[in-house]
C-alpha cells in the first residue's frame, strides 16, 4: 500500500479478509461485514450514493460495539479509518464517479482523476 492505493479499495480488501475469517457466531459480525462490503463494492463500481457514507459509519460503529470477539470488534477499522482520513476519496467515487487510481481492480469502470490529496 502506498500513495497510489485507492483507499476505498483498500477498505474493501480488508473486509474480504475479515469476512472470510468470521466464524459466524454473532450477527453483527456475520451480517455487518458483508453489508459493509456490499456498500463498498457499489461505491467502487460508481453506483454509490452520498447516503452510503453515514450508513457505512453507522454500520461500522455497530459492528465494533456489538461483536463478540476481537475480529469483529476491529473489522470495521479500515472502513472507519479511511472514512476519517480519506473521506474525499469516497466523495470522489460517489459524486464525481472518479477514482484517482483508475487501475485499481474494482474501480476500473470509473474515470481517473487528478489525485485528491
Ligand atoms: S465477532 Fe468473533 S465470535 Fe462473532 S462472528 Fe465474528 S469471529 Fe465469530
Short mmCIF file of N, CA and C and ligand atoms in Angstrom, two decimals:
data_model
loop_
_atom_site.label_atom_id
_atom_site.label_comp_id
_atom_site.label_asym_id
_atom_site.label_seq_id
_atom_site.Cartn_x
_atom_site.Cartn_y
_atom_site.Cartn_z
N UNK A 1 0.85 -1.18 0.00
CA UNK A 1 0.00 0.00 0.00
C UNK A 1 0.90 1.24 0.00
N UNK A 2 0.62 2.15 -0.93
CA UNK A 2 1.40 3.38 -0.98
C UNK A 2 0.49 4.52 -1.42
N UNK A 3 1.10 5.62 -1.87
CA UNK A 3 0.30 6.79 -2.24
C UNK A 3 -0.56 6.54 -3.48
N UNK A 4 -0.31 5.45 -4.18
CA UNK A 4 -1.11 5.14 -5.36
C UNK A 4 -2.25 4.17 -5.06
N UNK A 5 -2.45 3.86 -3.80
CA UNK A 5 -3.53 2.95 -3.44
C UNK A 5 -4.86 3.70 -3.35
N UNK A 6 -5.89 3.08 -3.89
CA UNK A 6 -7.25 3.62 -3.73
C UNK A 6 -7.73 3.20 -2.35
N UNK A 7 -8.05 4.15 -1.50
CA UNK A 7 -8.37 3.81 -0.11
C UNK A 7 -9.73 3.14 0.04
N UNK A 8 -10.62 3.37 -0.90
CA UNK A 8 -11.90 2.64 -0.85
C UNK A 8 -11.65 1.17 -1.15
N UNK A 9 -10.81 0.92 -2.14
CA UNK A 9 -10.46 -0.46 -2.49
C UNK A 9 -9.68 -1.14 -1.37
N UNK A 10 -8.83 -0.38 -0.69
CA UNK A 10 -8.08 -0.93 0.45
C UNK A 10 -9.04 -1.38 1.55
N UNK A 11 -10.03 -0.54 1.87
CA UNK A 11 -11.01 -0.91 2.90
C UNK A 11 -11.74 -2.18 2.50
N UNK A 12 -12.07 -2.29 1.24
CA UNK A 12 -12.78 -3.48 0.73
C UNK A 12 -11.90 -4.72 0.85
N UNK A 13 -10.63 -4.57 0.55
CA UNK A 13 -9.69 -5.69 0.65
C UNK A 13 -9.67 -6.26 2.08
N UNK A 14 -9.61 -5.37 3.07
CA UNK A 14 -9.54 -5.86 4.46
C UNK A 14 -10.87 -6.50 4.89
N UNK A 15 -11.98 -6.00 4.38
CA UNK A 15 -13.26 -6.62 4.70
C UNK A 15 -13.36 -8.02 4.12
N UNK A 16 -12.75 -8.23 2.94
CA UNK A 16 -12.72 -9.58 2.36
C UNK A 16 -12.05 -10.54 3.33
N UNK A 17 -10.96 -10.10 3.94
CA UNK A 17 -10.22 -10.94 4.88
C UNK A 17 -11.06 -11.25 6.11
N UNK A 18 -11.63 -10.23 6.74
CA UNK A 18 -12.39 -10.48 7.98
C UNK A 18 -13.67 -11.26 7.69
N UNK A 19 -14.27 -11.04 6.55
CA UNK A 19 -15.47 -11.82 6.19
C UNK A 19 -15.10 -13.30 6.08
N UNK A 20 -13.97 -13.57 5.44
CA UNK A 20 -13.55 -14.97 5.29
C UNK A 20 -13.19 -15.60 6.63
N UNK A 21 -12.69 -14.81 7.56
CA UNK A 21 -12.24 -15.35 8.85
C UNK A 21 -13.36 -15.38 9.90
N UNK A 22 -14.45 -14.69 9.67
CA UNK A 22 -15.54 -14.66 10.64
C UNK A 22 -16.11 -16.06 10.85
N UNK A 23 -16.32 -16.44 12.13
CA UNK A 23 -16.87 -17.77 12.42
C UNK A 23 -18.39 -17.78 12.28
N UNK A 24 -19.01 -16.62 12.25
CA UNK A 24 -20.45 -16.54 12.04
C UNK A 24 -21.28 -16.69 13.31
N UNK A 25 -20.63 -16.74 14.46
CA UNK A 25 -21.36 -16.97 15.71
C UNK A 25 -22.29 -15.81 16.07
N UNK A 26 -21.83 -14.58 15.87
CA UNK A 26 -22.70 -13.46 16.26
C UNK A 26 -23.14 -12.65 15.03
N UNK A 27 -24.34 -12.14 15.13
CA UNK A 27 -24.99 -11.48 13.99
C UNK A 27 -24.28 -10.20 13.53
N UNK A 28 -23.83 -9.32 14.44
CA UNK A 28 -23.22 -8.07 13.95
C UNK A 28 -22.04 -8.33 13.01
N UNK A 29 -21.20 -9.27 13.38
CA UNK A 29 -20.04 -9.60 12.54
C UNK A 29 -20.49 -10.36 11.29
N UNK A 30 -21.34 -11.35 11.49
CA UNK A 30 -21.74 -12.22 10.37
C UNK A 30 -22.46 -11.44 9.27
N UNK A 31 -23.32 -10.51 9.66
CA UNK A 31 -24.08 -9.79 8.63
C UNK A 31 -23.55 -8.38 8.37
N UNK A 32 -22.92 -7.78 9.39
CA UNK A 32 -22.45 -6.41 9.23
C UNK A 32 -21.28 -6.30 8.26
N UNK A 33 -20.35 -7.25 8.34
CA UNK A 33 -19.19 -7.19 7.44
C UNK A 33 -19.62 -7.34 5.97
N UNK A 34 -20.43 -8.36 5.62
CA UNK A 34 -20.87 -8.44 4.22
C UNK A 34 -21.66 -7.22 3.77
N UNK A 35 -22.42 -6.63 4.69
CA UNK A 35 -23.20 -5.45 4.30
C UNK A 35 -22.27 -4.27 3.98
N UNK A 36 -21.24 -4.09 4.83
CA UNK A 36 -20.27 -3.02 4.54
C UNK A 36 -19.55 -3.30 3.23
N UNK A 37 -19.20 -4.56 3.01
CA UNK A 37 -18.51 -4.95 1.77
C UNK A 37 -19.38 -4.65 0.55
N UNK A 38 -20.67 -4.95 0.66
CA UNK A 38 -21.58 -4.71 -0.45
C UNK A 38 -21.66 -3.21 -0.78
N UNK A 39 -21.69 -2.39 0.24
CA UNK A 39 -21.74 -0.94 0.01
C UNK A 39 -20.44 -0.46 -0.64
N UNK A 40 -19.31 -0.95 -0.17
CA UNK A 40 -18.02 -0.54 -0.75
C UNK A 40 -17.92 -0.99 -2.21
N UNK A 41 -18.42 -2.18 -2.50
CA UNK A 41 -18.40 -2.66 -3.89
C UNK A 41 -19.24 -1.74 -4.78
N UNK A 42 -20.39 -1.36 -4.26
CA UNK A 42 -21.27 -0.44 -5.01
C UNK A 42 -20.53 0.88 -5.28
N UNK A 43 -19.84 1.39 -4.28
CA UNK A 43 -19.12 2.66 -4.43
C UNK A 43 -18.00 2.52 -5.46
N UNK A 44 -17.26 1.42 -5.41
CA UNK A 44 -16.14 1.27 -6.36
C UNK A 44 -16.63 1.03 -7.78
N UNK A 45 -17.89 0.64 -7.93
CA UNK A 45 -18.45 0.48 -9.28
C UNK A 45 -19.06 1.78 -9.80
N UNK A 46 -19.01 2.81 -8.99
CA UNK A 46 -19.59 4.09 -9.40
C UNK A 46 -21.08 4.15 -9.17
N UNK A 47 -21.60 3.25 -8.32
CA UNK A 47 -23.04 3.20 -8.08
C UNK A 47 -23.41 3.66 -6.67
N UNK A 48 -22.45 4.24 -5.97
CA UNK A 48 -22.71 4.66 -4.61
C UNK A 48 -23.53 5.94 -4.54
N UNK A 49 -24.17 6.15 -3.40
CA UNK A 49 -24.90 7.39 -3.15
C UNK A 49 -24.30 8.04 -1.91
N UNK A 50 -24.55 9.33 -1.76
CA UNK A 50 -23.94 10.06 -0.65
C UNK A 50 -24.44 9.53 0.70
N UNK A 51 -25.61 8.92 0.70
CA UNK A 51 -26.15 8.34 1.95
C UNK A 51 -25.35 7.12 2.39
N UNK A 52 -24.57 6.54 1.46
CA UNK A 52 -23.77 5.37 1.83
C UNK A 52 -22.70 5.71 2.86
N UNK A 53 -22.23 6.94 2.88
CA UNK A 53 -21.16 7.30 3.82
C UNK A 53 -21.64 7.23 5.27
N UNK A 54 -22.74 7.94 5.64
CA UNK A 54 -23.21 7.78 7.03
C UNK A 54 -23.66 6.36 7.34
N UNK A 55 -24.18 5.66 6.34
CA UNK A 55 -24.59 4.27 6.57
C UNK A 55 -23.38 3.40 6.91
N UNK A 56 -22.29 3.60 6.19
CA UNK A 56 -21.06 2.85 6.48
C UNK A 56 -20.56 3.17 7.89
N UNK A 57 -20.61 4.45 8.26
CA UNK A 57 -20.16 4.83 9.60
C UNK A 57 -21.03 4.19 10.68
N UNK A 58 -22.33 4.21 10.45
CA UNK A 58 -23.26 3.63 11.43
C UNK A 58 -23.03 2.12 11.54
N UNK A 59 -22.92 1.45 10.41
CA UNK A 59 -22.68 0.01 10.42
C UNK A 59 -21.35 -0.32 11.10
N UNK A 60 -20.32 0.44 10.76
CA UNK A 60 -19.00 0.20 11.33
C UNK A 60 -19.01 0.33 12.84
N UNK A 61 -19.66 1.36 13.35
CA UNK A 61 -19.73 1.56 14.80
C UNK A 61 -20.55 0.46 15.45
N UNK A 62 -21.62 0.03 14.81
CA UNK A 62 -22.45 -1.04 15.35
C UNK A 62 -21.65 -2.34 15.42
N UNK A 63 -20.95 -2.69 14.34
CA UNK A 63 -20.18 -3.94 14.32
C UNK A 63 -19.07 -3.88 15.38
N UNK A 64 -18.44 -2.74 15.52
CA UNK A 64 -17.39 -2.57 16.53
C UNK A 64 -17.93 -2.76 17.94
N UNK A 65 -19.08 -2.17 18.22
CA UNK A 65 -19.63 -2.20 19.58
C UNK A 65 -20.29 -3.53 19.92
N UNK A 66 -20.87 -4.21 18.95
CA UNK A 66 -21.73 -5.34 19.27
C UNK A 66 -21.12 -6.71 18.98
N UNK A 67 -19.97 -6.77 18.32
CA UNK A 67 -19.37 -8.08 18.01
C UNK A 67 -18.77 -8.70 19.26
N UNK A 68 -18.75 -10.00 19.29
CA UNK A 68 -18.31 -10.72 20.49
C UNK A 68 -16.80 -10.77 20.69
N UNK A 69 -16.05 -10.86 19.61
CA UNK A 69 -14.59 -11.03 19.78
C UNK A 69 -13.81 -9.97 18.99
N UNK A 70 -12.52 -10.01 19.15
CA UNK A 70 -11.64 -9.01 18.57
C UNK A 70 -11.71 -8.93 17.06
N UNK A 71 -11.98 -10.05 16.39
CA UNK A 71 -12.04 -10.00 14.93
C UNK A 71 -13.17 -9.07 14.48
N UNK A 72 -14.35 -9.30 15.04
CA UNK A 72 -15.48 -8.45 14.68
C UNK A 72 -15.31 -7.03 15.19
N UNK A 73 -14.79 -6.91 16.41
CA UNK A 73 -14.65 -5.59 17.03
C UNK A 73 -13.67 -4.70 16.28
N UNK A 74 -12.75 -5.29 15.54
CA UNK A 74 -11.77 -4.48 14.79
C UNK A 74 -12.02 -4.50 13.28
N UNK A 75 -13.00 -5.27 12.84
CA UNK A 75 -13.19 -5.47 11.40
C UNK A 75 -13.55 -4.17 10.67
N UNK A 76 -14.22 -3.26 11.35
CA UNK A 76 -14.64 -2.02 10.68
C UNK A 76 -13.55 -0.96 10.69
N UNK A 77 -12.46 -1.21 11.39
CA UNK A 77 -11.41 -0.18 11.48
C UNK A 77 -10.94 0.35 10.13
N UNK A 78 -10.68 -0.53 9.13
CA UNK A 78 -10.24 0.02 7.84
C UNK A 78 -11.29 0.93 7.19
N UNK A 79 -12.56 0.60 7.40
CA UNK A 79 -13.63 1.43 6.83
C UNK A 79 -13.69 2.77 7.57
N UNK A 80 -13.75 2.70 8.91
CA UNK A 80 -13.89 3.93 9.70
C UNK A 80 -12.64 4.81 9.57
N UNK A 81 -11.49 4.17 9.52
CA UNK A 81 -10.24 4.92 9.42
C UNK A 81 -10.10 5.62 8.06
N UNK A 82 -10.41 4.90 6.98
CA UNK A 82 -10.31 5.54 5.66
C UNK A 82 -11.38 6.62 5.49
N UNK A 83 -12.54 6.41 6.10
CA UNK A 83 -13.56 7.46 6.05
C UNK A 83 -13.10 8.70 6.81
N UNK A 84 -12.39 8.48 7.91
CA UNK A 84 -11.92 9.60 8.72
C UNK A 84 -10.82 10.37 8.01
N UNK A 85 -9.88 9.65 7.41
CA UNK A 85 -8.69 10.31 6.86
C UNK A 85 -8.72 10.54 5.35
N UNK A 86 -9.58 9.80 4.63
CA UNK A 86 -9.61 9.90 3.16
C UNK A 86 -11.04 10.04 2.65
N UNK A 87 -11.85 10.78 3.40
CA UNK A 87 -13.27 10.93 3.02
C UNK A 87 -13.40 11.48 1.60
N UNK A 88 -12.47 12.35 1.20
CA UNK A 88 -12.58 12.95 -0.13
C UNK A 88 -12.47 11.90 -1.24
N UNK A 89 -11.81 10.79 -0.96
CA UNK A 89 -11.75 9.73 -1.98
C UNK A 89 -13.11 9.05 -2.12
N UNK A 90 -13.78 8.85 -1.00
CA UNK A 90 -15.14 8.29 -1.07
C UNK A 90 -16.04 9.24 -1.85
N UNK A 91 -15.93 10.52 -1.52
CA UNK A 91 -16.80 11.50 -2.19
C UNK A 91 -16.50 11.58 -3.69
N UNK A 92 -15.22 11.44 -4.07
CA UNK A 92 -14.87 11.46 -5.49
C UNK A 92 -15.51 10.27 -6.22
N UNK A 93 -15.50 9.11 -5.59
CA UNK A 93 -16.14 7.93 -6.20
C UNK A 93 -17.64 8.13 -6.35
N UNK A 94 -18.26 8.71 -5.31
CA UNK A 94 -19.72 8.80 -5.27
C UNK A 94 -20.23 9.99 -6.09
N UNK A 95 -19.64 11.15 -5.89
CA UNK A 95 -20.17 12.37 -6.51
C UNK A 95 -19.63 12.55 -7.93
N UNK A 96 -18.31 12.43 -8.08
CA UNK A 96 -17.69 12.68 -9.38
C UNK A 96 -17.57 11.44 -10.23
N UNK A 97 -17.86 10.27 -9.64
CA UNK A 97 -17.69 8.98 -10.34
C UNK A 97 -16.26 8.84 -10.84
N UNK A 98 -15.32 9.21 -9.97
CA UNK A 98 -13.91 9.15 -10.34
C UNK A 98 -13.10 8.45 -9.26
N UNK A 99 -12.11 7.69 -9.72
CA UNK A 99 -11.14 7.09 -8.81
C UNK A 99 -9.80 7.66 -9.20
N UNK A 100 -9.06 8.13 -8.21
CA UNK A 100 -7.78 8.75 -8.56
C UNK A 100 -6.79 7.69 -9.04
N UNK A 101 -7.14 6.42 -8.90
CA UNK A 101 -6.29 5.34 -9.39
C UNK A 101 -7.15 4.41 -10.23
N UNK A 102 -7.35 4.77 -11.46
CA UNK A 102 -8.27 4.00 -12.29
C UNK A 102 -7.87 2.54 -12.40
N UNK A 103 -6.58 2.26 -12.26
CA UNK A 103 -6.14 0.88 -12.41
C UNK A 103 -6.50 0.01 -11.21
N UNK A 104 -7.06 0.63 -10.16
CA UNK A 104 -7.48 -0.17 -9.01
C UNK A 104 -8.46 -1.23 -9.50
N UNK A 105 -8.29 -2.43 -9.02
CA UNK A 105 -9.00 -3.59 -9.54
C UNK A 105 -10.51 -3.35 -9.68
N UNK A 106 -11.13 -2.84 -8.65
CA UNK A 106 -12.57 -2.73 -8.66
C UNK A 106 -13.07 -1.38 -9.11
N UNK A 107 -12.18 -0.46 -9.38
CA UNK A 107 -12.63 0.88 -9.76
C UNK A 107 -12.41 1.12 -11.24
N UNK A 108 -12.17 0.05 -12.00
CA UNK A 108 -11.78 0.22 -13.40
C UNK A 108 -12.88 0.85 -14.25
N UNK A 109 -14.12 0.80 -13.76
CA UNK A 109 -15.20 1.40 -14.55
C UNK A 109 -15.31 2.90 -14.32
N UNK A 110 -14.59 3.40 -13.33
CA UNK A 110 -14.66 4.82 -13.05
C UNK A 110 -13.57 5.56 -13.82
N UNK A 111 -13.78 6.85 -14.00
CA UNK A 111 -12.79 7.68 -14.67
C UNK A 111 -11.62 7.95 -13.72
N UNK A 112 -10.44 8.10 -14.30
CA UNK A 112 -9.31 8.51 -13.49
C UNK A 112 -9.45 10.00 -13.20
N UNK A 113 -8.91 10.42 -12.10
CA UNK A 113 -8.97 11.85 -11.78
C UNK A 113 -7.64 12.29 -11.24
N UNK A 114 -7.50 13.59 -11.14
CA UNK A 114 -6.29 14.14 -10.55
C UNK A 114 -6.28 13.72 -9.08
N UNK A 115 -5.12 13.36 -8.54
CA UNK A 115 -5.09 12.97 -7.13
C UNK A 115 -5.83 13.98 -6.26
N UNK A 116 -6.60 13.44 -5.31
CA UNK A 116 -7.44 14.31 -4.49
C UNK A 116 -6.78 14.66 -3.16
N UNK A 117 -5.51 14.34 -3.01
CA UNK A 117 -4.81 14.65 -1.75
C UNK A 117 -4.69 16.13 -1.53
S1 LIG B 1 -17.11 -11.31 16.16
FE1 LIG B 1 -15.92 -13.16 16.61
S2 LIG B 1 -17.45 -14.56 17.50
FE2 LIG B 1 -18.63 -13.00 16.38
S3 LIG B 1 -18.94 -13.90 14.32
FE3 LIG B 1 -17.08 -12.58 14.28
S4 LIG B 1 -15.40 -14.01 14.59
FE4 LIG B 1 -17.27 -15.05 15.29
#
